[in-house]
XYZ file of C-alpha atoms in Angstrom:
428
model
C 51.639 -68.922 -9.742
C 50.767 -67.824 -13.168
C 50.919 -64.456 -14.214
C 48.339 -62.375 -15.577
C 50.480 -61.287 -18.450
C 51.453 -65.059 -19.067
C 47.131 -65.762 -19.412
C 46.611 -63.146 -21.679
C 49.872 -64.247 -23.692
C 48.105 -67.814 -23.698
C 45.015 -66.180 -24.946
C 46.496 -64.417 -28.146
C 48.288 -67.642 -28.846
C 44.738 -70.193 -28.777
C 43.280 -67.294 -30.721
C 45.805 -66.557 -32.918
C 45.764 -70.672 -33.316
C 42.382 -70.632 -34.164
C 42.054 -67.613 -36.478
C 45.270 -69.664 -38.634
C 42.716 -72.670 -38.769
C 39.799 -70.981 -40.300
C 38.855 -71.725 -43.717
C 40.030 -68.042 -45.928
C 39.267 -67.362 -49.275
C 42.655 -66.685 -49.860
C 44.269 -69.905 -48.550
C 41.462 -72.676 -49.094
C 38.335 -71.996 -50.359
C 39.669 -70.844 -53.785
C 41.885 -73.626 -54.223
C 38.800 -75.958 -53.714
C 36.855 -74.145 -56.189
C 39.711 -73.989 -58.420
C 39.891 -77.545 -58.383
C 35.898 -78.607 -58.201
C 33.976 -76.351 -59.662
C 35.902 -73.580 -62.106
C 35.923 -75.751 -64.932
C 32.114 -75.799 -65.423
C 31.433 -72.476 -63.197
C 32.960 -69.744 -65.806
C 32.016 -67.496 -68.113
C 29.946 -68.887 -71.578
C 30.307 -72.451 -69.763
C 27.490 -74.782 -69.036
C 27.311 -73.347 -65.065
C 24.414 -70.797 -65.019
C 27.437 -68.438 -63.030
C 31.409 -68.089 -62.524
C 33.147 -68.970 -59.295
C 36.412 -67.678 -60.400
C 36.103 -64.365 -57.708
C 36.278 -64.031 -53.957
C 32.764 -61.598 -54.643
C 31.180 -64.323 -56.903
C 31.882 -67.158 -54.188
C 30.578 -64.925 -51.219
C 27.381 -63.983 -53.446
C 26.354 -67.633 -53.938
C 27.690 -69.022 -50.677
C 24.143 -70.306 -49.892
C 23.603 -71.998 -52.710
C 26.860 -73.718 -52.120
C 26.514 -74.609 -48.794
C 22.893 -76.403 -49.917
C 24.023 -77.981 -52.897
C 27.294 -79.574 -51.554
C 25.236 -80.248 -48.417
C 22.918 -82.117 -50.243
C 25.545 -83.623 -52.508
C 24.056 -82.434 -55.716
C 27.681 -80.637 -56.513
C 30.151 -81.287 -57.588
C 28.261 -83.372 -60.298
C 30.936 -86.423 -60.001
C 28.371 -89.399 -60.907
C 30.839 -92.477 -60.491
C 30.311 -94.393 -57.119
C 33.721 -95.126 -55.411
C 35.325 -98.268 -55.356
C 33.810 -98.729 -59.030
C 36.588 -97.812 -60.982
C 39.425 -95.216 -60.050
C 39.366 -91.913 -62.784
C 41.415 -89.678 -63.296
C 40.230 -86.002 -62.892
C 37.807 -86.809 -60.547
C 35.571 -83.667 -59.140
C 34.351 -85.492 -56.020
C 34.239 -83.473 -53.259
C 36.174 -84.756 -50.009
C 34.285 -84.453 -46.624
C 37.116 -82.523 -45.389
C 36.960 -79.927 -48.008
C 33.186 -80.002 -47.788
C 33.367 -78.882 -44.290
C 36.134 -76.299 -44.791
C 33.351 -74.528 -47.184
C 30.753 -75.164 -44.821
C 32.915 -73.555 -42.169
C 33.799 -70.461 -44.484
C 30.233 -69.519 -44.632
C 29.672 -69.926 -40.823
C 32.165 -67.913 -40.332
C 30.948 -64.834 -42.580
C 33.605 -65.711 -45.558
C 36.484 -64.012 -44.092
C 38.482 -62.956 -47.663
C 42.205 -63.586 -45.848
C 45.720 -62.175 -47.585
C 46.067 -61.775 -50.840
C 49.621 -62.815 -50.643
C 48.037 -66.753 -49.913
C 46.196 -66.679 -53.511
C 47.023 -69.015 -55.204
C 48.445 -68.275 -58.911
C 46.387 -67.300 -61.097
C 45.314 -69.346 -64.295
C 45.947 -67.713 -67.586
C 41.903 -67.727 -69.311
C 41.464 -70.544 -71.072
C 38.891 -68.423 -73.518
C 35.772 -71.052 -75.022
C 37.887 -73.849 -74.547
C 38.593 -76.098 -71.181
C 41.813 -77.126 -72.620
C 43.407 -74.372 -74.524
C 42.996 -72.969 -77.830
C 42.488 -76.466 -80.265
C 44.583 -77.648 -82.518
C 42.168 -77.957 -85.516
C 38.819 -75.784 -84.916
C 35.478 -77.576 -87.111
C 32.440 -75.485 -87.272
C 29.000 -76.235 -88.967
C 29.345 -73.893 -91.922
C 25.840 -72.006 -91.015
C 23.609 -72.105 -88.527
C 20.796 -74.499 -88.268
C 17.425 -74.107 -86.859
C 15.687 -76.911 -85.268
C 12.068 -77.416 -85.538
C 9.886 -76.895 -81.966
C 8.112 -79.415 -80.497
C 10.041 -82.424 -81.949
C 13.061 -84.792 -82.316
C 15.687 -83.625 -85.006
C 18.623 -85.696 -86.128
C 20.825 -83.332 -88.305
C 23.833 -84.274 -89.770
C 26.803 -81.825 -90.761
C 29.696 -82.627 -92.695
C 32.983 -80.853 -91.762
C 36.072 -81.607 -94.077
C 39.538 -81.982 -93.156
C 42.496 -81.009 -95.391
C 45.263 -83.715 -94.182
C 46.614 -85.554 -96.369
C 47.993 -87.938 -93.956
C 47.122 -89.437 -91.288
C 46.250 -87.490 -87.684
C 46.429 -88.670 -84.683
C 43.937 -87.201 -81.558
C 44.556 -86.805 -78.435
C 41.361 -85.107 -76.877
C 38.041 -83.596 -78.836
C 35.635 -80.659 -76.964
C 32.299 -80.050 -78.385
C 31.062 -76.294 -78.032
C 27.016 -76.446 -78.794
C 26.107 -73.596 -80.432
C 22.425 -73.714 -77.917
C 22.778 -75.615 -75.133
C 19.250 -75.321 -74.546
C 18.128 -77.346 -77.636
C 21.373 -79.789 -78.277
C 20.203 -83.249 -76.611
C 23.493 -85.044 -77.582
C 26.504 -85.289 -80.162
C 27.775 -88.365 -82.305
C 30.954 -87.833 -83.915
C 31.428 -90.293 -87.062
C 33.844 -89.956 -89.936
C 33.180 -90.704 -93.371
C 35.911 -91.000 -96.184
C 34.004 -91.972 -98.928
C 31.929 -89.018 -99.950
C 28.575 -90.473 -98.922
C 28.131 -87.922 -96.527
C 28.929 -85.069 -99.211
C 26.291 -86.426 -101.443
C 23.845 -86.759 -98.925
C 24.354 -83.043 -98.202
C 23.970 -82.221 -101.200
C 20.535 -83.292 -101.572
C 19.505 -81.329 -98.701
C 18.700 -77.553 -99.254
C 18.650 -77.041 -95.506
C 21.703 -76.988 -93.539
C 23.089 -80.704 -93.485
C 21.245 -83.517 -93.781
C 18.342 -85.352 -91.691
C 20.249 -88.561 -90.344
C 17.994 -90.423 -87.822
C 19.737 -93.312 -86.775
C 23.137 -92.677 -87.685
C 25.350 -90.947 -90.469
C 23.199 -92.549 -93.244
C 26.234 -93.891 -95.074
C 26.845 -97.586 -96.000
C 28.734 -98.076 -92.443
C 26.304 -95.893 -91.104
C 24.102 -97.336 -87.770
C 24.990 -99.999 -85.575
C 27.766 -101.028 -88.170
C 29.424 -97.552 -87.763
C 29.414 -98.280 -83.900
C 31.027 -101.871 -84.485
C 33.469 -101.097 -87.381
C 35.008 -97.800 -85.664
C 33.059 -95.627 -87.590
C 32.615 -93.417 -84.157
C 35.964 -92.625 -83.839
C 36.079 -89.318 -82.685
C 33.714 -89.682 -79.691
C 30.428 -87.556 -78.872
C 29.229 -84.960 -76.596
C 26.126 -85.141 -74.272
C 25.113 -82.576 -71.208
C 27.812 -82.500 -68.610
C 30.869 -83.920 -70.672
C 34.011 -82.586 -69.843
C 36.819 -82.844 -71.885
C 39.883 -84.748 -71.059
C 43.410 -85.690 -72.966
C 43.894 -89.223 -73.345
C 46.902 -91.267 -71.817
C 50.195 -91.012 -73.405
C 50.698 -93.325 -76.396
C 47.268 -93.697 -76.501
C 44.917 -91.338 -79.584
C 42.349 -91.590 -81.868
C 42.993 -92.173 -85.403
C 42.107 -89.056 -88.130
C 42.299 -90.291 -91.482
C 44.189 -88.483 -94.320
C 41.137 -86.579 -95.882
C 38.709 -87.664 -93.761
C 35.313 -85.936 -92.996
C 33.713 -85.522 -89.860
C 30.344 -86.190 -89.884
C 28.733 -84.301 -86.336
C 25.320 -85.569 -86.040
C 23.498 -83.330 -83.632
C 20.229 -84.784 -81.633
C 17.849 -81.356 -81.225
C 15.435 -81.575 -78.718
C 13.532 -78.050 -79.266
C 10.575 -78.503 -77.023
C 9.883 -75.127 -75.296
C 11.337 -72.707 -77.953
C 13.750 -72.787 -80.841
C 17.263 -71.039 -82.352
C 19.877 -71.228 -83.970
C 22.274 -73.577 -83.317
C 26.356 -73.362 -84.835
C 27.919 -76.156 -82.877
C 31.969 -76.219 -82.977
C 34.199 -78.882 -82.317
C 37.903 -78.424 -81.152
C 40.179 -81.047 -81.968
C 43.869 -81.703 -79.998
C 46.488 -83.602 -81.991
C 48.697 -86.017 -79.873
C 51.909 -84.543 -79.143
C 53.551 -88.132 -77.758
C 54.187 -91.019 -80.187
C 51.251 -93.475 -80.229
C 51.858 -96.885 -79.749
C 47.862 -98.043 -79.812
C 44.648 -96.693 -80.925
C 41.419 -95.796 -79.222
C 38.634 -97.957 -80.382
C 35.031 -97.146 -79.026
C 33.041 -100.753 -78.421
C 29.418 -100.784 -77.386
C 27.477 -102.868 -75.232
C 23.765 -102.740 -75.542
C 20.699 -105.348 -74.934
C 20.866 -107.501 -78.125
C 19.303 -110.603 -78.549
C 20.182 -113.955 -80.293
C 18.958 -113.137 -83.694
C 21.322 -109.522 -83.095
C 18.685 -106.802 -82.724
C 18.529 -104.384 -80.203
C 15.810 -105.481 -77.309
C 14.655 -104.138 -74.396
C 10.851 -103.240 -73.044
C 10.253 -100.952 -70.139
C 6.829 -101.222 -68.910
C 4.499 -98.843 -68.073
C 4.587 -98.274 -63.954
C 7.295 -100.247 -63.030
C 9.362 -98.608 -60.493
C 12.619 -100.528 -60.608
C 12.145 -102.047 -64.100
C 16.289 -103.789 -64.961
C 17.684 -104.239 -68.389
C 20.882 -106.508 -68.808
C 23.327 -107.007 -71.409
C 26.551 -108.784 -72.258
C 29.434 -108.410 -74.366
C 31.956 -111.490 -74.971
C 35.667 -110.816 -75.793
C 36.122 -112.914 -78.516
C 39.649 -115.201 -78.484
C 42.890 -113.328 -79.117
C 41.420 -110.103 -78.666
C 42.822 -109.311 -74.861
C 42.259 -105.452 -74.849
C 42.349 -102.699 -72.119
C 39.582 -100.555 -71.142
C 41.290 -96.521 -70.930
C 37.864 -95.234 -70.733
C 34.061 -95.909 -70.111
C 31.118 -93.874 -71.280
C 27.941 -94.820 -69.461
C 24.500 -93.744 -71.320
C 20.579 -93.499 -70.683
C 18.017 -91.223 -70.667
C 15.223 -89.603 -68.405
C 14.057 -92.935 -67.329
C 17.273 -94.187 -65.839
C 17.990 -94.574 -62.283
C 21.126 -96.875 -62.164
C 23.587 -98.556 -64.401
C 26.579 -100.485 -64.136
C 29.242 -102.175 -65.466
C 31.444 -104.761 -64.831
C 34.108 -107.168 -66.314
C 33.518 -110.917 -64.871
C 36.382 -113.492 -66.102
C 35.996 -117.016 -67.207
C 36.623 -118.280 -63.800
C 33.561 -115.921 -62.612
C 35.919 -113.116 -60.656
C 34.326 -109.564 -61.287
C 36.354 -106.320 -61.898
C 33.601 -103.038 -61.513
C 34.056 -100.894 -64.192
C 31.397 -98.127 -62.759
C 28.378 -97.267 -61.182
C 26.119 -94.639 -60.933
C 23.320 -95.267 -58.429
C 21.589 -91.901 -58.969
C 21.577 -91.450 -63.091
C 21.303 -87.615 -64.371
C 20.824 -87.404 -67.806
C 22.292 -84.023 -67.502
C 25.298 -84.904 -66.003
C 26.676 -88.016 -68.224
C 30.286 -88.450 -70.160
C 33.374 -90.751 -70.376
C 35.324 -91.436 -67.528
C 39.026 -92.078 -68.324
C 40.836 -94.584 -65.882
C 44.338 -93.555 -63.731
C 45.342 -97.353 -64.927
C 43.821 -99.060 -68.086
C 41.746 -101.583 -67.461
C 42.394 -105.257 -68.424
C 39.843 -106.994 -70.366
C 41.384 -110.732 -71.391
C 39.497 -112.753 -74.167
C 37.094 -114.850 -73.178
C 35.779 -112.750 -70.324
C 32.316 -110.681 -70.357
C 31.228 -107.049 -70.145
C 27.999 -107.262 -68.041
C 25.725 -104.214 -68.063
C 22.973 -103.772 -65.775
C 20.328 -100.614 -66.339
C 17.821 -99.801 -63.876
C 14.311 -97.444 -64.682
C 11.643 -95.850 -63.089
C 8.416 -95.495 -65.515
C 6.201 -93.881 -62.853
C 4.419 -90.515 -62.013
C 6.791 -90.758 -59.253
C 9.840 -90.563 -61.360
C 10.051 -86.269 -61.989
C 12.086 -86.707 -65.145
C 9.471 -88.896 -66.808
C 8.569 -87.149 -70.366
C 5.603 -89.610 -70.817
C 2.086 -88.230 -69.848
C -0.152 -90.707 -70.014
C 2.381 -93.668 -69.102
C 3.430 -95.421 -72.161
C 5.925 -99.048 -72.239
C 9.301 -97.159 -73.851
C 11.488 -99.116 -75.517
C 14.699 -98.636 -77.355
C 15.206 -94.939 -79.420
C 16.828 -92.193 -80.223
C 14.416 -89.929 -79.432
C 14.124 -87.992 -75.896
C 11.244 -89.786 -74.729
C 12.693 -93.060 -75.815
C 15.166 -94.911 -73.345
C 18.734 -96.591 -74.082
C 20.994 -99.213 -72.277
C 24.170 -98.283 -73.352
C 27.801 -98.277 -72.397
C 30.992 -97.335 -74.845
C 34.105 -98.708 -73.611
C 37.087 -96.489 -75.471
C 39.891 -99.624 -75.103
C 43.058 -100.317 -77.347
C 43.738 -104.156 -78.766
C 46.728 -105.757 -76.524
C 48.425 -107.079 -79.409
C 48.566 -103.466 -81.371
C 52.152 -101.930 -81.743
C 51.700 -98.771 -84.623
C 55.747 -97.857 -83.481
C-alpha cells in the first residue's frame, strides 16, 4: 500500500518535472530571439523595436505570438528544399511552440544564472565596427512625389589592391531609400560627372553613367561590391572567397529614392570588411534577366492578369564551369513568386531558390553552406510570377496600367544575381 507521504513525494516530482519543461526567458526564449530576431530587432535597426530584454519580449509578446503564428516572422523568404543557406532565420516548429507556450504560460522570467552570455553591442553595425567606413560627403535631399536615381562618388586611398570580404549599407532614411547599387569606377568618369552637378552627386538613371555604365557594368563586373535593398542582412563570404577592390578605385553608390509621402535628408554609409583569409577566387556578380534574341531586355505584364509568368535563361558558355556561393533574387511590388534553378545538358535540375510569397521589403542575397556547381553548358532558368490586379494590395498602379521593365517603383523587374567564382581561377 502506498503511502501518503510517498503520493505527495510523487506529486512534487511530476510538478517539479513539469515546471523544468516550461519555456523561461532565461533558458529558451532569449536564446531563440537571440538567434531569430536580435539582428533586425535592436536599437537604430530596421525593426520598428528591440527584443534584446526580458521587459521588451514580455511587452510585445502578442505581437509575437500573431506574427510567428501567422508566419509573417521571422522574415526568412527562401522555401526549403530550394537551396540550403547559411544563416538561415527560419523559425523551427519546435521553437515556435516553445514561444507560444511562454506566453500561455504568463512569460515566467526564470534564473538569471540560465542567461545566456551576453553579446558585447555591436553599435550601427551587424558585424562589428568596418574595416573601411564610406559616407556620402553631405546629405542629399530627394525630391517628393517621384523617382530619383542619385549617384555619389566615394574615393578610396589604396594603392593596391583590396580584397572584401562582406559590405553593410547603413541608409541614411530608410523611409525614402528604395534600393542600393554599388559600382566602382577607376577611370574618373564618375568624378567628372560630379563635377557637373551642383547638387550633391550626380543624377544616374540607369546606371553609373560611365562608359561601362548599364547593363555592361552588370556583365563586365562593374557591380562588384554588391547592393542593398529593404531587408538585406549582411553576411561574410566563405573563406578564400572576396570581392576584388581595386588600387584607387572609387565607389560609385547609386541610391534609388522613392520620396512619395514626405521627404529628408538622406547620408547613406557603407561599411566595408577586408578579407582576413588568403583568397584563392573572386566573387563575380552575373545576372539573369528576360532578354530576347536581338539582346534587349523584354518582358510585358498586362493589365489584370492575376498570375501573369516571366521566364528567362542564362547559358554557361564552354570552359566557364563556375560555382554559385550566393544568389540574390529581385522584383518589385508586383511580384508574387520567383525561382531559380540550374538544369544540366542532360535535363537534371538543381533548385537554386524559391520564394512563393515575394516581399519587396524583405529581399537580399542568400549565401549557400556549400557552393553551388554550375558546369558549362548547363542553364540558369528563372521563372517570375505577378499579380497586376486590384486584388494584389501592393499594386502602386491606380488605374491598372501593362508595366513593363524599369527602374522606377511602379515599374517591375525579373531579376536574379548569382555572386559565383570561375572554376578554373587560382589568384594564390
Amino acid at each position: 500500500m502506498t503511502t501518503r507521504p510517498a503520493v505527495i513525494t510523487a506529486l512534487l516530482g511530476l510538478l517539479a518535472a513539469a515546471a523544468s519543461a516550461q519555456p523561461t526567458y532565461t533558458r529558451e526564449i532569449s536564446r531563440i530571439l537571440t538567434a531569430r530576431c536580435t539582428q533586425c530587432h535592436r536599437a537604430h535597426d530596421i525593426a520598428p523595436f528591440a527584443l534584446d530584454t526580458y521587459e521588451a519580449a514580455a511587452d510585445f509578446r502578442e505581437d509575437i505570438v500573431r506574427v510567428i503564428t501567422d508566419r509573417i516572422m521571422p522574415p526568412w523568404k527562401p522555401v526549403p528544399g530550394h537551396g540550403d543557406f547559411r544563416g538561415s532565420l527560419a523559425l523551427p516548429d519546435d521553437e515556435r511552440a516553445q514561444i507560444v507556450q511562454w506566453v500561455e504560460a504568463g512569460v515566467p522570467y526564470g534564473d538569471d544564472a540560465e542567461l545566456p552570455e551576453a553579446t558585447a553591442p555591436r553599435g550601427d553595425w551587424v558585424l562589428g565596427d568596418p574595416d573601411l567606413t564610406l559616407e556620402m560627403p553631405e546629405a542629399y535631399q530627394p525630391p517628393r512625389g517621384r523617382d530619383m536615381y542619385r549617384c555619389f562618388v566615394l574615393p578610396t586611398e589604396f594603392e593596391e589592391t583590396r580584397f572584401v570580404s562582406a559590405v553593410d549599407i547603413l541608409p541614411g532614411d530608410r523611409r525614402y531609400v528604395h534600393h542600393v547599387i554599388l559600382y566602382l569606377d577607376t577611370s574618373g568618369e564618375a568624378e567628372a560627372l560630379d563635377a557637373k552637378d551642383e547638387e550633391p552627386g550626380y543624377t544616374c538613371f540607369g546606371g553609373p553613367g560611365t562608359s561601362l555604365g548599364g547593363p555592361a557594368a552588370l556583365l563586365t563586373n562593374g557591380v562588384s561590391l554588391g547592393g542593398w535593398a529593404p531587408g538585406t542582412r549582411p553576411a561574410h563570404l566563405p573563406d578564400g572567397v572576396a570581392m576584388q577592390l581595386p588600387p584607387k578605385a572609387r565607389v560609385v553608390m547609386q541610391v534609388h529614392y522613392y520620396a512619395r509621402g514626405g521627404t529628408a535628408p538622406d547620408q547613406t554609409r557603407i561599411g566595408i570588411y577586408f578579407s582576413k583569409a588568403p583568397v584563392e577566387r573572386r566573387l563575380l556578380f552575373i545576372p539573369v534577366l528576360p532578354i530576347d534574341l536581338r539582346g534587349r531586355i523584354n518582358m510585358t505584364i498586362p493589365a489584370g492578369e492575376s498570375d501573369h509568368e516571366v521566364r528567362a535563361e542564362f547559358p554557361v558558355p564552354p570552359l566557364l564551369d563556375a560555382h554559385v556561393v550566393s544568389v540574390f533574387p529581385h522584383m518589385h511590388l508586383l511580384g508574387r513568386q520567383i525561382k531559380a534553378d540550374i538544369v544540366s545538358p542532360r535535363g537534371e535540375e538543381t533548385p537554386l531558390v524559391y520564394i512563393d510569397n515575394w516581399d519587396f521589403n524583405w529581399q537580399g542575397p542568400y549565401t549557400y553552406v556549400e557552393p553551388v556547381a554550375l558546369p558549362a553548358f548547363s542553364r540558369v532558368r528563372l521563372s517570375c510570377r505577378y499579380d497586376n490586379t486590384e486584388g494584389n494590395p501592393r499594386n502602386p498602379n491606380n488605374p491598372l496600367k501593362t508595366v513593363t521593365w524599369g527602374e522606377g517603383t511602379e515599374d517591375e523587374m525579373c531579376l536574379v544575381f548569382l555572386g559565383l567564382t570561375f572554376d578554373r581561377e587560382r589568384l594564390r
